[in-house]
mmCIF file of C-alpha atoms in Angstrom:
data_model
loop_
_atom_site.group_PDB
_atom_site.id
_atom_site.type_symbol
_atom_site.label_atom_id
_atom_site.label_comp_id
_atom_site.label_asym_id
_atom_site.label_seq_id
_atom_site.Cartn_x
_atom_site.Cartn_y
_atom_site.Cartn_z
ATOM 1 C CA MET W 1 6.653 -1.363 10.055
ATOM 2 C CA ARG W 2 3.653 0.717 10.598
ATOM 3 C CA LYS W 3 3.272 1.451 7.183
ATOM 4 C CA TYR W 4 3.362 -2.443 6.189
ATOM 5 C CA ILE W 5 0.630 -3.284 8.924
ATOM 6 C CA SER W 6 -1.371 -0.615 7.795
ATOM 7 C CA GLU W 7 -1.167 -2.195 3.976
ATOM 8 C CA LEU W 8 -2.184 -5.532 5.678
ATOM 9 C CA ILE W 9 -5.010 -4.082 7.361
ATOM 10 C CA GLY W 10 -6.344 -1.847 4.680
ATOM 11 C CA THR W 11 -6.049 -4.872 2.051
ATOM 12 C CA PHE W 12 -7.726 -7.293 4.664
ATOM 13 C CA VAL W 13 -10.617 -4.723 5.004
ATOM 14 C CA LEU W 14 -10.849 -4.397 1.303
ATOM 15 C CA VAL W 15 -10.920 -8.109 0.554
ATOM 16 C CA PHE W 16 -13.188 -9.243 3.638
ATOM 17 C CA VAL W 17 -15.883 -6.560 2.940
ATOM 18 C CA GLY W 18 -15.930 -6.926 -0.695
ATOM 19 C CA THR W 19 -16.038 -10.728 -0.754
ATOM 20 C CA ALA W 20 -18.357 -11.015 1.733
ATOM 21 C CA ALA W 21 -20.798 -8.804 0.018
ATOM 22 C CA VAL W 22 -20.542 -11.391 -2.635
ATOM 23 C CA THR W 23 -20.691 -14.759 -0.643
ATOM 24 C CA ILE W 24 -22.313 -13.898 2.724
ATOM 25 C CA ALA W 25 -24.587 -10.990 1.959
ATOM 26 C CA HIS W 26 -25.435 -12.112 -1.687
ATOM 27 C CA ALA W 27 -25.207 -8.317 -2.852
ATOM 28 C CA ASN W 28 -26.177 -7.424 -6.308
ATOM 29 C CA VAL W 29 -23.855 -5.736 -8.851
ATOM 30 C CA VAL W 30 -24.000 -2.190 -7.467
ATOM 31 C CA GLY W 31 -24.057 -3.938 -3.939
ATOM 32 C CA ILE W 32 -20.764 -5.431 -4.541
ATOM 33 C CA GLY W 33 -19.292 -2.227 -6.373
ATOM 34 C CA LEU W 34 -20.198 -0.342 -3.679
ATOM 35 C CA ALA W 35 -18.846 -2.584 -0.759
ATOM 36 C CA PHE W 36 -15.154 -2.728 -2.175
ATOM 37 C CA GLY W 37 -15.152 1.043 -3.371
ATOM 38 C CA LEU W 38 -16.618 2.143 0.341
ATOM 39 C CA ALA W 39 -14.182 -0.235 2.077
ATOM 40 C CA VAL W 40 -11.158 1.295 -0.047
ATOM 41 C CA THR W 41 -12.658 5.003 1.116
ATOM 42 C CA ILE W 42 -12.892 4.163 4.902
ATOM 43 C CA MET W 43 -9.419 2.578 4.740
ATOM 44 C CA ALA W 44 -7.979 5.405 2.812
ATOM 45 C CA TYR W 45 -8.978 7.820 5.593
ATOM 46 C CA SER W 46 -7.982 5.728 8.274
ATOM 47 C CA VAL W 47 -4.448 3.453 7.954
ATOM 48 C CA GLY W 48 -4.182 5.503 4.595
ATOM 49 C CA ALA W 49 -2.727 8.366 6.411
ATOM 50 C CA ILE W 50 0.170 5.923 7.412
ATOM 51 C CA SER W 51 0.988 3.940 4.571
ATOM 52 C CA GLY W 52 -0.615 5.942 1.452
ATOM 53 C CA GLY W 53 -3.359 3.579 1.302
ATOM 54 C CA HIS W 54 -2.142 1.602 -1.774
ATOM 55 C CA PHE W 55 -3.916 -1.938 -0.831
ATOM 56 C CA ASN W 56 -3.007 -3.258 -4.442
ATOM 57 C CA PRO W 57 0.022 -4.219 -6.084
ATOM 58 C CA ALA W 58 -0.903 -2.418 -9.014
ATOM 59 C CA VAL W 59 -1.109 0.875 -7.277
ATOM 60 C CA THR W 60 2.232 0.253 -5.330
ATOM 61 C CA LEU W 61 3.773 -0.351 -8.675
ATOM 62 C CA GLY W 62 2.342 2.901 -10.176
ATOM 63 C CA MET W 63 3.438 4.658 -7.269
ATOM 64 C CA TRP W 64 7.041 3.625 -7.678
ATOM 65 C CA ILE W 65 7.414 4.019 -11.336
ATOM 66 C CA ASN W 66 6.080 7.429 -10.343
ATOM 67 C CA LYS W 67 9.025 7.655 -7.624
ATOM 68 C CA ARG W 68 6.781 8.291 -4.381
ATOM 69 C CA ILE W 69 7.786 5.217 -2.843
ATOM 70 C CA SER W 70 11.322 3.442 -2.408
ATOM 71 C CA GLY W 71 12.018 0.098 -4.144
ATOM 72 C CA ALA W 72 12.199 -1.940 -0.741
ATOM 73 C CA ASP W 73 8.869 -0.251 0.574
ATOM 74 C CA ALA W 74 7.264 -1.678 -2.340
ATOM 75 C CA VAL W 75 8.116 -4.918 -2.025
ATOM 76 C CA TYR W 76 7.216 -5.045 1.431
ATOM 77 C CA TYR W 77 3.938 -3.322 0.543
ATOM 78 C CA VAL W 78 3.204 -6.077 -1.808
ATOM 79 C CA ILE W 79 4.028 -8.746 0.624
ATOM 80 C CA SER W 80 1.568 -7.094 3.228
ATOM 81 C CA GLN W 81 -1.137 -6.740 0.716
ATOM 82 C CA PHE W 82 -0.923 -10.378 -0.170
ATOM 83 C CA ILE W 83 -0.824 -11.744 3.371
ATOM 84 C CA GLY W 84 -3.968 -9.181 4.173
ATOM 85 C CA ALA W 85 -5.763 -10.728 1.382
ATOM 86 C CA VAL W 86 -5.136 -14.369 2.556
ATOM 87 C CA LEU W 87 -6.098 -13.525 5.998
ATOM 88 C CA ALA W 88 -9.434 -11.818 4.897
ATOM 89 C CA SER W 89 -10.295 -14.705 2.593
ATOM 90 C CA GLY W 90 -9.593 -17.356 5.426
ATOM 91 C CA MET W 91 -12.205 -15.448 7.454
ATOM 92 C CA VAL W 92 -14.577 -15.612 4.986
ATOM 93 C CA LYS W 93 -14.298 -19.112 4.692
ATOM 94 C CA TYR W 94 -14.311 -19.422 8.185
ATOM 95 C CA PHE W 95 -17.853 -17.546 8.745
ATOM 96 C CA LEU W 96 -19.407 -19.396 5.335
ATOM 97 C CA SER W 97 -18.332 -22.786 7.178
ATOM 98 C CA ALA W 98 -19.811 -21.590 10.517
ATOM 99 C CA MET W 99 -23.187 -20.959 8.612
ATOM 100 C CA GLY W 100 -23.234 -24.467 7.235
ATOM 101 C CA ALA W 101 -22.765 -22.792 3.746
ATOM 102 C CA SER W 102 -20.494 -23.895 0.579
ATOM 103 C CA THR W 103 -16.961 -22.428 0.854
ATOM 104 C CA ALA W 104 -16.516 -23.441 -2.992
ATOM 105 C CA ASN W 105 -17.472 -19.740 -3.594
ATOM 106 C CA LEU W 106 -15.197 -17.297 -1.707
ATOM 107 C CA GLY W 107 -15.674 -14.355 -4.081
ATOM 108 C CA GLN W 108 -12.989 -15.532 -6.338
ATOM 109 C CA THR W 109 -12.623 -13.796 -9.398
ATOM 110 C CA ASP W 110 -12.856 -15.564 -12.927
ATOM 111 C CA PHE W 111 -13.917 -15.157 -16.499
ATOM 112 C CA THR W 112 -16.169 -17.647 -17.916
ATOM 113 C CA LYS W 113 -18.029 -15.710 -20.354
ATOM 114 C CA ILE W 114 -15.064 -14.404 -22.356
ATOM 115 C CA SER W 115 -11.541 -15.975 -23.253
ATOM 116 C CA ALA W 116 -8.140 -14.885 -21.501
ATOM 117 C CA PHE W 117 -7.192 -12.149 -24.179
ATOM 118 C CA PRO W 118 -10.427 -10.158 -23.793
ATOM 119 C CA ALA W 119 -10.037 -10.722 -19.908
ATOM 120 C CA LEU W 120 -6.407 -9.436 -20.088
ATOM 121 C CA VAL W 121 -7.767 -6.505 -22.049
ATOM 122 C CA THR W 122 -10.544 -5.677 -19.416
ATOM 123 C CA GLU W 123 -8.355 -6.017 -16.249
ATOM 124 C CA ALA W 124 -5.790 -3.910 -17.789
ATOM 125 C CA LEU W 125 -8.373 -0.947 -19.058
ATOM 126 C CA VAL W 126 -10.027 -0.627 -15.876
ATOM 127 C CA THR W 127 -6.477 -1.002 -13.719
ATOM 128 C CA PHE W 128 -5.102 1.736 -15.846
ATOM 129 C CA LEU W 129 -8.030 4.090 -15.290
ATOM 130 C CA PHE W 130 -8.006 3.614 -11.528
ATOM 131 C CA VAL W 131 -4.437 3.886 -11.072
ATOM 132 C CA LEU W 132 -4.485 7.043 -13.532
ATOM 133 C CA VAL W 133 -7.143 8.569 -11.097
ATOM 134 C CA ILE W 134 -5.231 7.707 -7.947
ATOM 135 C CA LEU W 135 -1.866 9.008 -9.302
ATOM 136 C CA PHE W 136 -3.776 12.428 -10.146
ATOM 137 C CA VAL W 137 -5.931 12.937 -7.042
ATOM 138 C CA THR W 138 -3.042 12.265 -4.695
ATOM 139 C CA SER W 139 -0.568 14.455 -6.641
ATOM 140 C CA LYS W 140 0.560 17.783 -5.070
ATOM 141 C CA GLN W 141 0.127 19.747 -8.100
ATOM 142 C CA TYR W 142 -3.451 18.376 -9.122
ATOM 143 C CA GLY W 143 -4.605 16.592 -6.109
ATOM 144 C CA ASN W 144 -7.076 17.285 -3.657
ATOM 145 C CA ALA W 145 -6.510 15.506 -0.168
ATOM 146 C CA SER W 146 -9.731 16.100 1.282
ATOM 147 C CA PHE W 147 -11.587 14.374 -1.515
ATOM 148 C CA ALA W 148 -9.062 11.883 -2.649
ATOM 149 C CA GLY W 149 -10.247 8.814 -0.771
ATOM 150 C CA LEU W 150 -13.718 9.564 -1.543
ATOM 151 C CA ILE W 151 -12.940 9.688 -5.368
ATOM 152 C CA ILE W 152 -10.917 6.542 -5.321
ATOM 153 C CA GLY W 153 -13.397 4.566 -3.408
ATOM 154 C CA LEU W 154 -16.192 5.851 -6.109
ATOM 155 C CA THR W 155 -13.889 5.117 -9.187
ATOM 156 C CA LEU W 156 -13.072 1.606 -7.759
ATOM 157 C CA ALA W 157 -16.761 0.866 -7.292
ATOM 158 C CA LEU W 158 -18.007 2.261 -10.833
ATOM 159 C CA MET W 159 -14.905 0.213 -12.514
ATOM 160 C CA ILE W 160 -15.891 -3.100 -10.385
ATOM 161 C CA ILE W 161 -19.689 -2.701 -11.501
ATOM 162 C CA ALA W 162 -18.671 -2.191 -15.362
ATOM 163 C CA THR W 163 -16.664 -5.227 -15.275
ATOM 164 C CA LEU W 164 -17.982 -7.860 -12.664
ATOM 165 C CA ASN W 165 -19.664 -9.793 -15.183
ATOM 166 C CA LEU W 166 -16.725 -10.199 -17.514
ATOM 167 C CA THR W 167 -14.025 -10.703 -15.222
ATOM 168 C CA GLY W 168 -15.034 -10.357 -11.505
ATOM 169 C CA GLY W 169 -13.854 -6.720 -11.814
ATOM 170 C CA SER W 170 -10.420 -7.392 -9.580
ATOM 171 C CA LEU W 171 -7.985 -4.714 -10.717
ATOM 172 C CA ASN W 172 -5.716 -6.154 -7.874
ATOM 173 C CA PRO W 173 -3.602 -9.117 -7.748
ATOM 174 C CA ALA W 174 -3.784 -9.412 -3.981
ATOM 175 C CA ARG W 175 -7.521 -9.344 -3.976
ATOM 176 C CA SER W 176 -7.649 -12.207 -7.032
ATOM 177 C CA PHE W 177 -5.123 -14.373 -4.805
ATOM 178 C CA GLY W 178 -6.482 -14.465 -1.449
ATOM 179 C CA PRO W 179 -9.911 -16.431 -2.604
ATOM 180 C CA ALA W 180 -7.995 -18.317 -5.380
ATOM 181 C CA ILE W 181 -5.511 -20.048 -3.264
ATOM 182 C CA LEU W 182 -8.043 -21.235 -1.044
ATOM 183 C CA VAL W 183 -10.675 -22.235 -3.528
ATOM 184 C CA GLY W 184 -7.987 -23.426 -6.242
ATOM 185 C CA GLY W 185 -9.530 -24.661 -9.421
ATOM 186 C CA SER W 186 -9.945 -22.229 -12.483
ATOM 187 C CA ALA W 187 -9.775 -19.166 -10.448
ATOM 188 C CA LEU W 188 -6.178 -20.063 -9.307
ATOM 189 C CA SER W 189 -5.202 -21.430 -12.821
ATOM 190 C CA HIS W 190 -6.608 -18.370 -14.249
ATOM 191 C CA PHE W 191 -4.784 -16.079 -11.485
ATOM 192 C CA TRP W 192 -1.999 -15.081 -13.938
ATOM 193 C CA VAL W 193 -4.402 -12.794 -15.733
ATOM 194 C CA TYR W 194 -4.990 -11.033 -12.749
ATOM 195 C CA VAL W 195 -1.414 -10.222 -12.058
ATOM 196 C CA VAL W 196 -0.207 -9.572 -15.392
ATOM 197 C CA ALA W 197 -3.249 -7.219 -16.528
ATOM 198 C CA PRO W 198 -3.257 -4.975 -13.343
ATOM 199 C CA LEU W 199 0.403 -4.396 -13.413
ATOM 200 C CA VAL W 200 0.414 -3.604 -17.152
ATOM 201 C CA GLY W 201 -2.408 -1.346 -16.440
ATOM 202 C CA GLY W 202 -0.732 0.392 -13.535
ATOM 203 C CA ALA W 203 2.652 0.706 -15.243
ATOM 204 C CA VAL W 204 1.026 2.369 -18.166
ATOM 205 C CA ALA W 205 -1.034 4.657 -15.967
ATOM 206 C CA ALA W 206 2.272 5.869 -13.987
ATOM 207 C CA VAL W 207 3.694 6.491 -17.543
ATOM 208 C CA VAL W 208 0.747 8.668 -18.579
ATOM 209 C CA ALA W 209 0.560 10.553 -15.411
ATOM 210 C CA LYS W 210 4.203 11.377 -15.593
ATOM 211 C CA ALA W 211 3.655 12.608 -19.316
ATOM 212 C CA LEU W 212 0.828 14.671 -18.418
ATOM 213 C CA GLY W 213 2.323 16.381 -15.475
ATOM 214 C CA SER W 214 1.777 14.024 -12.209
ATOM 215 C CA GLU W 215 4.992 15.182 -10.371
ATOM 216 C CA ALA W 216 7.388 12.614 -8.981
ATOM 217 C CA GLU W 217 7.934 13.193 -5.181
#
């Protein structure tokens, strides 16, 4: 149970800090990327020691394919991640309402400048790169436990900065679900992109990592 609670807390902090940077702090692209990235880093070095610090169904899928987590744990991790994301978006909505600000924007991800297929490619690509980095920096053979959390956080920040103006830079089905379920509209109708693409990217990353020698634990 501690592992699942850790995943809930970690995902909550990721979504809360990241989307608050968008909606409350009105940060620029770099600030938003760093908010998400540093949130992951902080959680990786804290509750990540309990659960492994996935905070993302795509990461959990990659870990399961790479035989670093059981199927049962993977299911409960994903459930915990989605609950944490929804709770985080609920808190952002509450604080915006308390400020008298609009709650139509909760930091939801969407694509308005490109169509669905380029959005799928974008999210699949950056999630592939992100999960591949995670699988290697946490590998017993190639990894470095001392710097893994920092590298993962920086990688997430860079991927978000690169794609924020294309798809919102999600790389994470839970992160997109939290705001979308509360806001609805196109963010919810386009949510399938933020499920399919990251899961495909995470799965391919796991296969590539195995092929390159990231050992199964």
